[in-house]
Amino acid sequence: MVTTSGTDQAAAALNRINQYRTQVGVASATMHSSLKASAASHVAYYLQNVPISGSIHDQIEGKPGFTGKSFFDRAARFGYPNSQSTNEDIDTIADPVSAVDRLMATLNHRIPLLDPAYPDIGIASGATPDGKNPITVIDFGMPIWKESFQPAFFIWPPENGTNFFRSYRGESPDLFRKAGLNPAYPIGTPLSITYRGPGTIRYDANAMSLTDATGKAVAFHKVADLNSFFTARNSAVIASVQPLAPDTIYTVTFTYSINNGATQVRKWSFSTGATMGGGTLPEPKPGLANADSSVRTLWQGADGPVASGAVRRTWLYGPDIFEARYEPYDEAPGGKRVVYYLDKARLEITNPNGNRASQWFITSGLLVRELISGNLQLGDNHFEPRGPAQVPVAGDPGPVNPAAPTYATFSGLSSLSNDRRVLDRTGQPVLELLAKDGKVSTLPTAPAKVTCTSYEKTLGHNLPDVLMRWMNTLPGGWLYVLGLPLSEPYWMRVKVGGVEKDVLAQVFERRALTFTPSNTPEWQVEMGNIGRHYFTWRYGL
């Protein structure tokens, strides 16, 4: 048995790829059903046969799930029209959005993600039921063979880009070592230029340069001809011998000629992200446009489709960052970390020098734990008593919603210390009604049919079907977004827009979820405004 990711995760990953492509002027790619089927077949094969002997891209005939030796063969089997003009990226992580970000931090695997030669993409991912052996497969396709594409050039990082990766630890195949170099990893992020126009390009290895903001030359590795590997054909690359410095502007220069014509120069600048240690940093500003690039990328994958109107559903984070600031945190460099407040979350970067390819480079705070316990967290083991939040979990603000249960209401019902566990009630209806004073009564008939469908053993709580279906669509996985469930699901009567409604609510470590059966289907399940609630509790604003 294997577990594979759903369509929404693949769509979020494609959206992330297209965000990167937009930054370098390359047209968006589309999901191709044949390539998606090909990728899914290789995920299934991998999960049935791990550990894999030989290349992770190849299958062995006769093994369970065999659908073709190479990605060329699999593309042909599933009906892609030009199967010999395909390519494939693989990462050993089950979250395809995070996989895209990790691959963008490489060189060889980054290029097909941006390549205008590949307008068709298929994405699949999965893991074995124990969560081990994760994999993401991204297949690329060129539907009709062509020699040249537009734009003729694409570069990375993009011109005037900000907050980009600082270091690179190699990949397989390693194009630097294939070129006869022997970098001492980690080195600086590879800065590349790729040509997809007509004719033959020649890069001048002696006229490549990398300088910092003062004009000082930076020592670097260089390869002026990456044609030893098809993916990186007609590309050149510079990578500093040491990881790039934080919060620094760099300028990179490549010189080339096409068909032995006149010498041409491509020169551009970009900047790395800031670190919280060693020096005074400007205060962060509200607005997504001012946020760290990793935050913008996370938001785009989750809420970009909502903002564009491509999907109709609740925001997962919110339409924009309404507040950004440094907050004290003992384990962060310099004792403070940058946080970004959105309606439905607070996003944090505790270690700005950490692995940007990791899903946990950005975290959503355990805000519900703090609101219920009344303990403001200032470090892994440092808390300041404030008192539980007298803020309604659902519906209108307290002054116009006086009877609604608050976060304080949940203090006696939540597993804050692995206590207040309940029995597995899978298959049983949810009939419990919660009052503001914490009293729980049993309804003779629920406002809507809701059944416990899953039991989370870690803290001992049941999950209802109406929430679980929605949770399983969350990009990055529901545990990353919500945390563990702290309570059981409860019905409550609250005012929403001044109108009293029946709402089902359940609190998790990071978020609160509600189900309002009287809403239209796409708005029945919603994230609570935890970012706003927490900000009000913490700052009184």
mmCIF file of N, CA and C in Angstrom, residues 313-317 344 393-395 466-467 470-471 474 482 496 501-506 508 511-530:
data_model
loop_
_atom_site.group_PDB
_atom_site.id
_atom_site.type_symbol
_atom_site.label_atom_id
_atom_site.label_comp_id
_atom_site.label_asym_id
_atom_site.label_seq_id
_atom_site.Cartn_x
_atom_site.Cartn_y
_atom_site.Cartn_z
ATOM 1 N N ARG A 313 -12.786 29.784 -2.267
ATOM 2 C CA ARG A 313 -12.712 29.172 -0.942
ATOM 3 C C ARG A 313 -12.178 30.202 0.040
ATOM 4 N N THR A 314 -12.167 29.819 1.300
ATOM 5 C CA THR A 314 -11.614 30.698 2.311
ATOM 6 C C THR A 314 -10.119 30.903 2.089
ATOM 7 N N TRP A 315 -9.620 32.036 2.551
ATOM 8 C CA TRP A 315 -8.175 32.246 2.563
ATOM 9 C C TRP A 315 -7.534 31.254 3.528
ATOM 10 N N LEU A 316 -6.359 30.758 3.183
ATOM 11 C CA LEU A 316 -5.603 29.902 4.099
ATOM 12 C C LEU A 316 -4.708 30.750 5.003
ATOM 13 N N TYR A 317 -4.266 31.897 4.507
ATOM 14 C CA TYR A 317 -3.449 32.802 5.298
ATOM 15 C C TYR A 317 -4.095 34.186 5.368
ATOM 16 N N LYS A 344 -5.243 35.035 9.165
ATOM 17 C CA LYS A 344 -5.472 33.681 9.648
ATOM 18 C C LYS A 344 -4.202 32.961 10.105
ATOM 19 N N VAL A 393 -13.833 32.401 19.447
ATOM 20 C CA VAL A 393 -13.138 31.543 18.487
ATOM 21 C C VAL A 393 -13.752 31.704 17.102
ATOM 22 N N ALA A 394 -15.046 31.911 17.045
ATOM 23 C CA ALA A 394 -15.745 32.004 15.757
ATOM 24 C C ALA A 394 -16.744 33.151 15.795
ATOM 25 N N GLY A 395 -17.001 33.710 14.620
ATOM 26 C CA GLY A 395 -18.025 34.728 14.490
ATOM 27 C C GLY A 395 -17.520 36.138 14.724
ATOM 28 N N VAL A 466 -16.438 16.419 7.937
ATOM 29 C CA VAL A 466 -16.575 17.673 7.188
ATOM 30 C C VAL A 466 -15.289 18.481 7.207
ATOM 31 N N LEU A 467 -14.503 18.368 8.284
ATOM 32 C CA LEU A 467 -13.219 19.061 8.338
ATOM 33 C C LEU A 467 -12.117 18.244 7.692
ATOM 34 N N TRP A 470 -11.640 18.518 3.937
ATOM 35 C CA TRP A 470 -11.030 19.796 3.565
ATOM 36 C C TRP A 470 -9.557 19.834 3.969
ATOM 37 N N MET A 471 -9.252 19.324 5.135
ATOM 38 C CA MET A 471 -7.873 19.306 5.628
ATOM 39 C C MET A 471 -6.939 18.568 4.683
ATOM 40 N N LEU A 474 -5.067 20.591 1.932
ATOM 41 C CA LEU A 474 -4.197 21.718 2.259
ATOM 42 C C LEU A 474 -2.806 21.550 1.675
ATOM 43 N N LEU A 482 -1.955 23.271 10.302
ATOM 44 C CA LEU A 482 -2.833 23.370 11.460
ATOM 45 C C LEU A 482 -2.184 22.975 12.771
ATOM 46 N N VAL A 496 -22.686 35.748 13.382
ATOM 47 C CA VAL A 496 -21.846 35.977 12.208
ATOM 48 C C VAL A 496 -22.519 37.057 11.377
ATOM 49 N N LYS A 501 -25.948 31.866 14.205
ATOM 50 C CA LYS A 501 -25.821 30.682 13.357
ATOM 51 C C LYS A 501 -25.278 29.514 14.169
ATOM 52 N N ASP A 502 -25.561 28.304 13.668
ATOM 53 C CA ASP A 502 -24.950 27.087 14.200
ATOM 54 C C ASP A 502 -23.616 26.889 13.498
ATOM 55 N N VAL A 503 -22.559 26.771 14.302
ATOM 56 C CA VAL A 503 -21.209 26.604 13.763
ATOM 57 C C VAL A 503 -20.518 25.473 14.505
ATOM 58 N N LEU A 504 -19.868 24.606 13.765
ATOM 59 C CA LEU A 504 -19.020 23.578 14.362
ATOM 60 C C LEU A 504 -17.591 24.117 14.396
ATOM 61 N N ALA A 505 -16.917 24.011 15.547
ATOM 62 C CA ALA A 505 -15.555 24.528 15.672
ATOM 63 C C ALA A 505 -14.653 23.485 16.313
ATOM 64 N N GLN A 506 -13.412 23.462 15.879
ATOM 65 C CA GLN A 506 -12.390 22.619 16.490
ATOM 66 C C GLN A 506 -11.091 23.403 16.501
ATOM 67 N N PHE A 508 -6.942 23.639 16.839
ATOM 68 C CA PHE A 508 -5.683 22.942 16.606
ATOM 69 C C PHE A 508 -4.564 23.800 17.197
ATOM 70 N N ARG A 511 -4.147 26.710 14.358
ATOM 71 C CA ARG A 511 -5.325 27.338 13.754
ATOM 72 C C ARG A 511 -6.606 26.849 14.444
ATOM 73 N N ALA A 512 -7.693 27.537 14.142
ATOM 74 C CA ALA A 512 -9.032 27.077 14.499
ATOM 75 C C ALA A 512 -9.810 26.899 13.195
ATOM 76 N N LEU A 513 -10.582 25.823 13.111
ATOM 77 C CA LEU A 513 -11.389 25.552 11.926
ATOM 78 C C LEU A 513 -12.861 25.604 12.293
ATOM 79 N N THR A 514 -13.673 26.112 11.369
ATOM 80 C CA THR A 514 -15.116 26.140 11.579
ATOM 81 C C THR A 514 -15.827 25.533 10.379
ATOM 82 N N PHE A 515 -17.013 24.982 10.662
ATOM 83 C CA PHE A 515 -17.906 24.459 9.628
ATOM 84 C C PHE A 515 -19.274 25.075 9.870
ATOM 85 N N THR A 516 -19.760 25.827 8.880
ATOM 86 C CA THR A 516 -21.060 26.488 8.981
ATOM 87 C C THR A 516 -21.975 25.886 7.920
ATOM 88 N N PRO A 517 -22.871 24.970 8.305
ATOM 89 C CA PRO A 517 -23.678 24.258 7.296
ATOM 90 C C PRO A 517 -24.602 25.157 6.492
ATOM 91 N N SER A 518 -24.955 26.324 7.030
ATOM 92 C CA SER A 518 -25.861 27.204 6.288
ATOM 93 C C SER A 518 -25.137 27.999 5.197
ATOM 94 N N ASN A 519 -23.818 27.975 5.186
ATOM 95 C CA ASN A 519 -23.067 28.665 4.134
ATOM 96 C C ASN A 519 -23.129 27.878 2.831
ATOM 97 N N THR A 520 -22.810 28.552 1.718
ATOM 98 C CA THR A 520 -22.673 27.848 0.446
ATOM 99 C C THR A 520 -21.503 26.875 0.543
ATOM 100 N N PRO A 521 -21.492 25.775 -0.224
ATOM 101 C CA PRO A 521 -20.503 24.708 -0.036
ATOM 102 C C PRO A 521 -19.052 25.170 0.005
ATOM 103 N N GLU A 522 -18.675 26.104 -0.890
ATOM 104 C CA GLU A 522 -17.264 26.493 -0.931
ATOM 105 C C GLU A 522 -16.842 27.320 0.279
ATOM 106 N N TRP A 523 -17.807 27.796 1.076
ATOM 107 C CA TRP A 523 -17.499 28.609 2.253
ATOM 108 C C TRP A 523 -17.912 27.927 3.548
ATOM 109 N N GLN A 524 -18.281 26.660 3.493
ATOM 110 C CA GLN A 524 -18.721 25.989 4.721
ATOM 111 C C GLN A 524 -17.567 25.772 5.698
ATOM 112 N N VAL A 525 -16.406 25.378 5.205
ATOM 113 C CA VAL A 525 -15.236 25.215 6.061
ATOM 114 C C VAL A 525 -14.346 26.442 5.914
ATOM 115 N N GLU A 526 -13.995 27.045 7.044
ATOM 116 C CA GLU A 526 -13.179 28.257 7.010
ATOM 117 C C GLU A 526 -12.122 28.217 8.117
ATOM 118 N N MET A 527 -11.018 28.900 7.853
ATOM 119 C CA MET A 527 -10.014 29.143 8.879
ATOM 120 C C MET A 527 -10.481 30.287 9.772
ATOM 121 N N GLY A 528 -10.301 30.132 11.070
ATOM 122 C CA GLY A 528 -10.566 31.240 11.968
ATOM 123 C C GLY A 528 -9.540 32.345 11.792
ATOM 124 N N ASN A 529 -9.879 33.540 12.218
ATOM 125 C CA ASN A 529 -8.975 34.690 12.073
ATOM 126 C C ASN A 529 -7.949 34.718 13.208
ATOM 127 N N ILE A 530 -7.169 33.656 13.306
ATOM 128 C CA ILE A 530 -6.258 33.486 14.424
ATOM 129 C C ILE A 530 -5.173 34.562 14.459
#
